[in-house]
Amino acid sequence: MAKYFDVHPENPQRRTVGQVVDLVRSDGLIAYPTDSCFALGVQLGNRDGLDRIRAIRRLDDRHHFTLMCRDFAQLGQFVHVGNAVFRAVKASTPGGYTFILPATKEVPRRLLHPKKKTVGVRIPDHVVTQALLAELGEPLLSSTLLLPDHEEPLTQGWEIKEELDHSLDAVIDSGDCGTEPTTVIDFSEDEPVIVRRGAGDPSRFE
């Protein structure tokens, strides 16, 4: 059964955040709120956790996982960002965008797109997510909590616990969560390609 953590949306309790991060470091799989919608998250090197996310969402090996990064400095350790792309990404973060970029050697190979060698990255604009990332000290390997038989992502913590109680180790609920997945921009080539229109305004990349 998944543990249920009720976290204050503006002043996350340090003890609770620490307990969640301990779970992540012990190869736990969590559902946590972001500024777009709930996400599934595991530690970067958690191979079993990656398989569990794939099983929950029924994903194939071409799915781009996202590294949820605390800030731009951390993001730059895991993806290659050229000057033109740097300006565009910097102007759009933190916020409701995920960027697909060529990965550095810091990213485990099994996370990469098999042909493009790319990975998704994003910087969330959400107090609780930022508190988790600060305590963890590294990106959270993440995927939108969108179930295969649902058209919309789950947006309520209790609803997620009810639906996925035996598949998760913890659900973090802070009451305030977006309902729309991020806008996904592919920067793996020179020109940006809008892969998914969502929470972030896509017009700046058109």
Short mmCIF file of C-alpha atoms in Angstrom, two decimals:
data_model
loop_
_atom_site.label_atom_id
_atom_site.label_comp_id
_atom_site.label_asym_id
_atom_site.label_seq_id
_atom_site.Cartn_x
_atom_site.Cartn_y
_atom_site.Cartn_z
CA MET A 1 0.00 0.00 0.00
CA ALA A 2 1.15 3.50 -0.83
CA LYS A 3 1.97 5.90 2.01
CA TYR A 4 -0.01 9.13 1.86
CA PHE A 5 1.81 12.39 2.62
CA ASP A 6 -0.19 15.58 3.10
CA VAL A 7 2.20 18.46 2.38
CA HIS A 8 1.55 22.17 2.89
CA PRO A 9 1.44 23.89 -0.53
CA GLU A 10 3.36 27.03 0.50
CA ASN A 11 5.50 25.87 3.43
CA PRO A 12 6.26 22.17 2.87
CA GLN A 13 7.11 20.44 6.16
CA ARG A 14 10.84 19.62 6.08
CA ARG A 15 10.34 16.37 7.98
CA THR A 16 7.72 15.15 5.52
CA VAL A 17 9.81 16.17 2.51
CA GLY A 18 12.75 14.30 4.07
CA GLN A 19 10.63 11.15 4.51
CA VAL A 20 9.54 11.26 0.87
CA VAL A 21 13.13 11.72 -0.34
CA ASP A 22 14.27 8.81 1.86
CA LEU A 23 11.68 6.67 0.09
CA VAL A 24 12.96 7.81 -3.31
CA ARG A 25 16.55 7.02 -2.29
CA SER A 26 15.37 3.55 -1.20
CA ASP A 27 14.21 2.86 -4.78
CA GLY A 28 10.63 3.98 -4.09
CA LEU A 29 8.16 5.11 -6.75
CA ILE A 30 6.18 8.24 -5.87
CA ALA A 31 3.30 10.22 -7.34
CA TYR A 32 3.86 13.93 -6.73
CA PRO A 33 2.24 17.24 -7.74
CA THR A 34 3.81 19.69 -10.18
CA ASP A 35 2.75 22.96 -11.79
CA SER A 36 1.33 21.05 -14.76
CA CYS A 37 -0.20 17.88 -13.25
CA PHE A 38 0.78 14.91 -11.11
CA ALA A 39 3.90 12.99 -12.13
CA LEU A 40 5.40 9.61 -11.35
CA GLY A 41 8.95 9.90 -10.03
CA VAL A 42 11.93 7.69 -9.13
CA GLN A 43 15.63 8.20 -8.49
CA LEU A 44 17.79 8.50 -11.60
CA GLY A 45 19.51 5.11 -11.27
CA ASN A 46 16.39 3.17 -10.28
CA ARG A 47 16.08 0.55 -13.05
CA ASP A 48 13.20 -1.29 -11.36
CA GLY A 49 11.35 2.01 -10.83
CA LEU A 50 11.69 2.81 -14.51
CA ASP A 51 10.12 -0.55 -15.39
CA ARG A 52 7.30 0.10 -12.90
CA ILE A 53 6.51 3.47 -14.55
CA ARG A 54 6.54 1.77 -17.97
CA ALA A 55 4.15 -0.90 -16.66
CA ILE A 56 1.73 1.61 -15.08
CA ARG A 57 1.59 3.75 -18.22
CA ARG A 58 2.17 0.91 -20.74
CA LEU A 59 5.00 2.78 -22.44
CA ASP A 60 7.35 1.53 -25.14
CA ASP A 61 11.09 2.25 -25.37
CA ARG A 62 10.53 5.30 -27.59
CA HIS A 63 8.85 7.23 -24.79
CA HIS A 64 10.79 10.27 -23.62
CA PHE A 65 11.18 10.28 -19.86
CA THR A 66 11.70 13.63 -18.18
CA LEU A 67 14.39 14.72 -15.77
CA MET A 68 12.68 17.09 -13.35
CA CYS A 69 15.47 19.58 -12.55
CA ARG A 70 15.75 22.07 -9.71
CA ASP A 71 17.36 24.84 -11.75
CA PHE A 72 19.15 25.70 -14.98
CA ALA A 73 22.58 24.78 -13.61
CA GLN A 74 21.38 21.26 -12.84
CA LEU A 75 19.62 20.95 -16.19
CA GLY A 76 22.88 21.85 -17.96
CA GLN A 77 24.66 18.83 -16.43
CA PHE A 78 22.32 16.40 -18.18
CA VAL A 79 21.63 17.90 -21.62
CA HIS A 80 23.62 19.76 -24.28
CA VAL A 81 22.24 23.28 -24.71
CA GLY A 82 23.57 25.45 -27.56
CA ASN A 83 23.46 29.26 -27.42
CA ALA A 84 20.23 29.80 -29.38
CA VAL A 85 18.46 27.02 -27.51
CA PHE A 86 19.85 28.31 -24.20
CA ARG A 87 18.08 31.64 -24.63
CA ALA A 88 14.76 30.05 -25.59
CA VAL A 89 14.81 27.52 -22.75
CA LYS A 90 16.00 30.06 -20.15
CA ALA A 91 13.17 32.43 -21.09
CA SER A 92 10.59 29.65 -20.63
CA THR A 93 11.71 28.26 -17.27
CA PRO A 94 10.59 27.59 -14.65
CA GLY A 95 7.17 26.70 -16.00
CA GLY A 96 4.92 24.39 -17.98
CA TYR A 97 7.35 23.24 -20.66
CA THR A 98 9.33 20.06 -21.22
CA PHE A 99 12.29 20.30 -23.61
CA ILE A 100 13.71 17.35 -25.53
CA LEU A 101 17.46 17.80 -25.92
CA PRO A 102 20.59 15.72 -26.66
CA ALA A 103 21.68 14.00 -23.44
CA THR A 104 25.11 14.19 -21.83
CA LYS A 105 26.94 11.13 -20.53
CA GLU A 106 25.45 11.82 -17.07
CA VAL A 107 22.16 10.31 -18.27
CA PRO A 108 21.88 6.49 -18.04
CA ARG A 109 21.62 4.98 -21.53
CA ARG A 110 18.36 3.16 -20.80
CA LEU A 111 16.63 6.56 -20.37
CA LEU A 112 17.61 7.80 -23.83
CA HIS A 113 15.49 7.69 -26.95
CA PRO A 114 17.00 4.66 -28.75
CA LYS A 115 17.75 6.53 -32.01
CA LYS A 116 18.02 10.20 -31.10
CA LYS A 117 19.92 9.79 -27.77
CA THR A 118 17.75 12.53 -26.32
CA VAL A 119 15.94 13.01 -23.02
CA GLY A 120 13.24 15.35 -21.73
CA VAL A 121 14.10 18.02 -19.13
CA ARG A 122 12.06 20.57 -17.26
CA ILE A 123 12.22 23.02 -14.35
CA PRO A 124 8.93 23.13 -12.40
CA ASP A 125 7.35 26.25 -10.97
CA HIS A 126 5.90 24.51 -7.90
CA VAL A 127 6.91 24.97 -4.25
CA VAL A 128 6.52 21.32 -3.21
CA THR A 129 8.29 19.90 -6.27
CA GLN A 130 11.16 22.34 -5.72
CA ALA A 131 11.39 21.32 -2.05
CA LEU A 132 11.65 17.64 -3.06
CA LEU A 133 14.33 18.40 -5.66
CA ALA A 134 16.33 20.55 -3.21
CA GLU A 135 16.32 17.77 -0.61
CA LEU A 136 17.15 15.06 -3.17
CA GLY A 137 20.04 17.03 -4.69
CA GLU A 138 19.57 15.55 -8.17
CA PRO A 139 16.83 15.39 -10.82
CA LEU A 140 13.79 13.17 -10.33
CA LEU A 141 13.25 10.78 -13.21
CA SER A 142 9.63 11.48 -14.08
CA SER A 143 6.67 10.81 -16.33
CA THR A 144 3.22 12.44 -16.45
CA LEU A 145 0.69 10.46 -14.43
CA LEU A 146 -1.58 9.71 -17.37
CA LEU A 147 -3.06 6.22 -17.23
CA PRO A 148 -3.54 4.27 -20.47
CA ASP A 149 -7.33 4.01 -20.11
CA HIS A 150 -7.80 7.67 -19.11
CA GLU A 151 -8.08 10.69 -21.43
CA GLU A 152 -7.18 13.15 -18.66
CA PRO A 153 -4.40 12.96 -16.04
CA LEU A 154 -5.40 12.21 -12.45
CA THR A 155 -5.32 15.46 -10.44
CA GLN A 156 -6.44 14.49 -6.91
CA GLY A 157 -4.09 12.80 -4.44
CA TRP A 158 -6.83 10.60 -2.88
CA GLU A 159 -7.94 9.53 -6.35
CA ILE A 160 -4.38 8.47 -7.23
CA LYS A 161 -4.02 6.51 -3.99
CA GLU A 162 -7.33 4.77 -4.67
CA GLU A 163 -6.39 3.87 -8.25
CA LEU A 164 -2.71 2.99 -7.79
CA ASP A 165 -2.46 1.97 -4.13
CA HIS A 166 -0.64 -1.29 -4.89
CA SER A 167 1.58 0.13 -7.66
CA LEU A 168 3.13 3.07 -5.79
CA ASP A 169 5.19 3.51 -2.63
CA ALA A 170 3.91 7.00 -1.84
CA VAL A 171 1.45 9.69 -2.92
CA ILE A 172 2.32 13.32 -2.10
CA ASP A 173 -0.70 15.61 -1.93
CA SER A 174 -0.41 19.38 -1.53
CA GLY A 175 -3.89 20.21 -2.74
CA ASP A 176 -2.71 22.57 -5.47
CA CYS A 177 -1.87 20.90 -8.72
CA GLY A 178 -2.18 21.81 -12.37
CA THR A 179 -4.54 19.79 -14.56
CA GLU A 180 -2.79 20.11 -17.91
CA PRO A 181 0.40 18.30 -18.99
CA THR A 182 3.38 20.40 -20.09
CA THR A 183 3.91 21.70 -23.59
CA VAL A 184 6.68 19.56 -25.10
CA ILE A 185 9.24 21.18 -27.41
CA ASP A 186 11.76 19.03 -29.29
CA PHE A 187 15.08 20.85 -29.68
CA SER A 188 17.04 17.80 -30.89
CA GLU A 189 17.40 19.43 -34.33
CA ASP A 190 18.18 23.08 -35.09
CA GLU A 191 14.54 24.20 -35.26
CA PRO A 192 12.05 23.66 -32.40
CA VAL A 193 9.23 21.18 -33.03
CA ILE A 194 6.07 21.32 -30.92
CA VAL A 195 5.41 17.69 -29.91
CA ARG A 196 2.53 18.36 -27.49
CA ARG A 197 0.51 21.50 -26.78
CA GLY A 198 -0.23 21.87 -23.09
CA ALA A 199 0.23 24.16 -20.08
CA GLY A 200 2.99 26.37 -21.57
CA ASP A 201 2.13 28.82 -24.37
CA PRO A 202 3.47 27.16 -27.55
CA SER A 203 3.26 30.31 -29.70
CA ARG A 204 6.81 31.45 -28.81
CA PHE A 205 8.14 28.30 -30.56
CA GLU A 206 6.02 28.54 -33.71
#
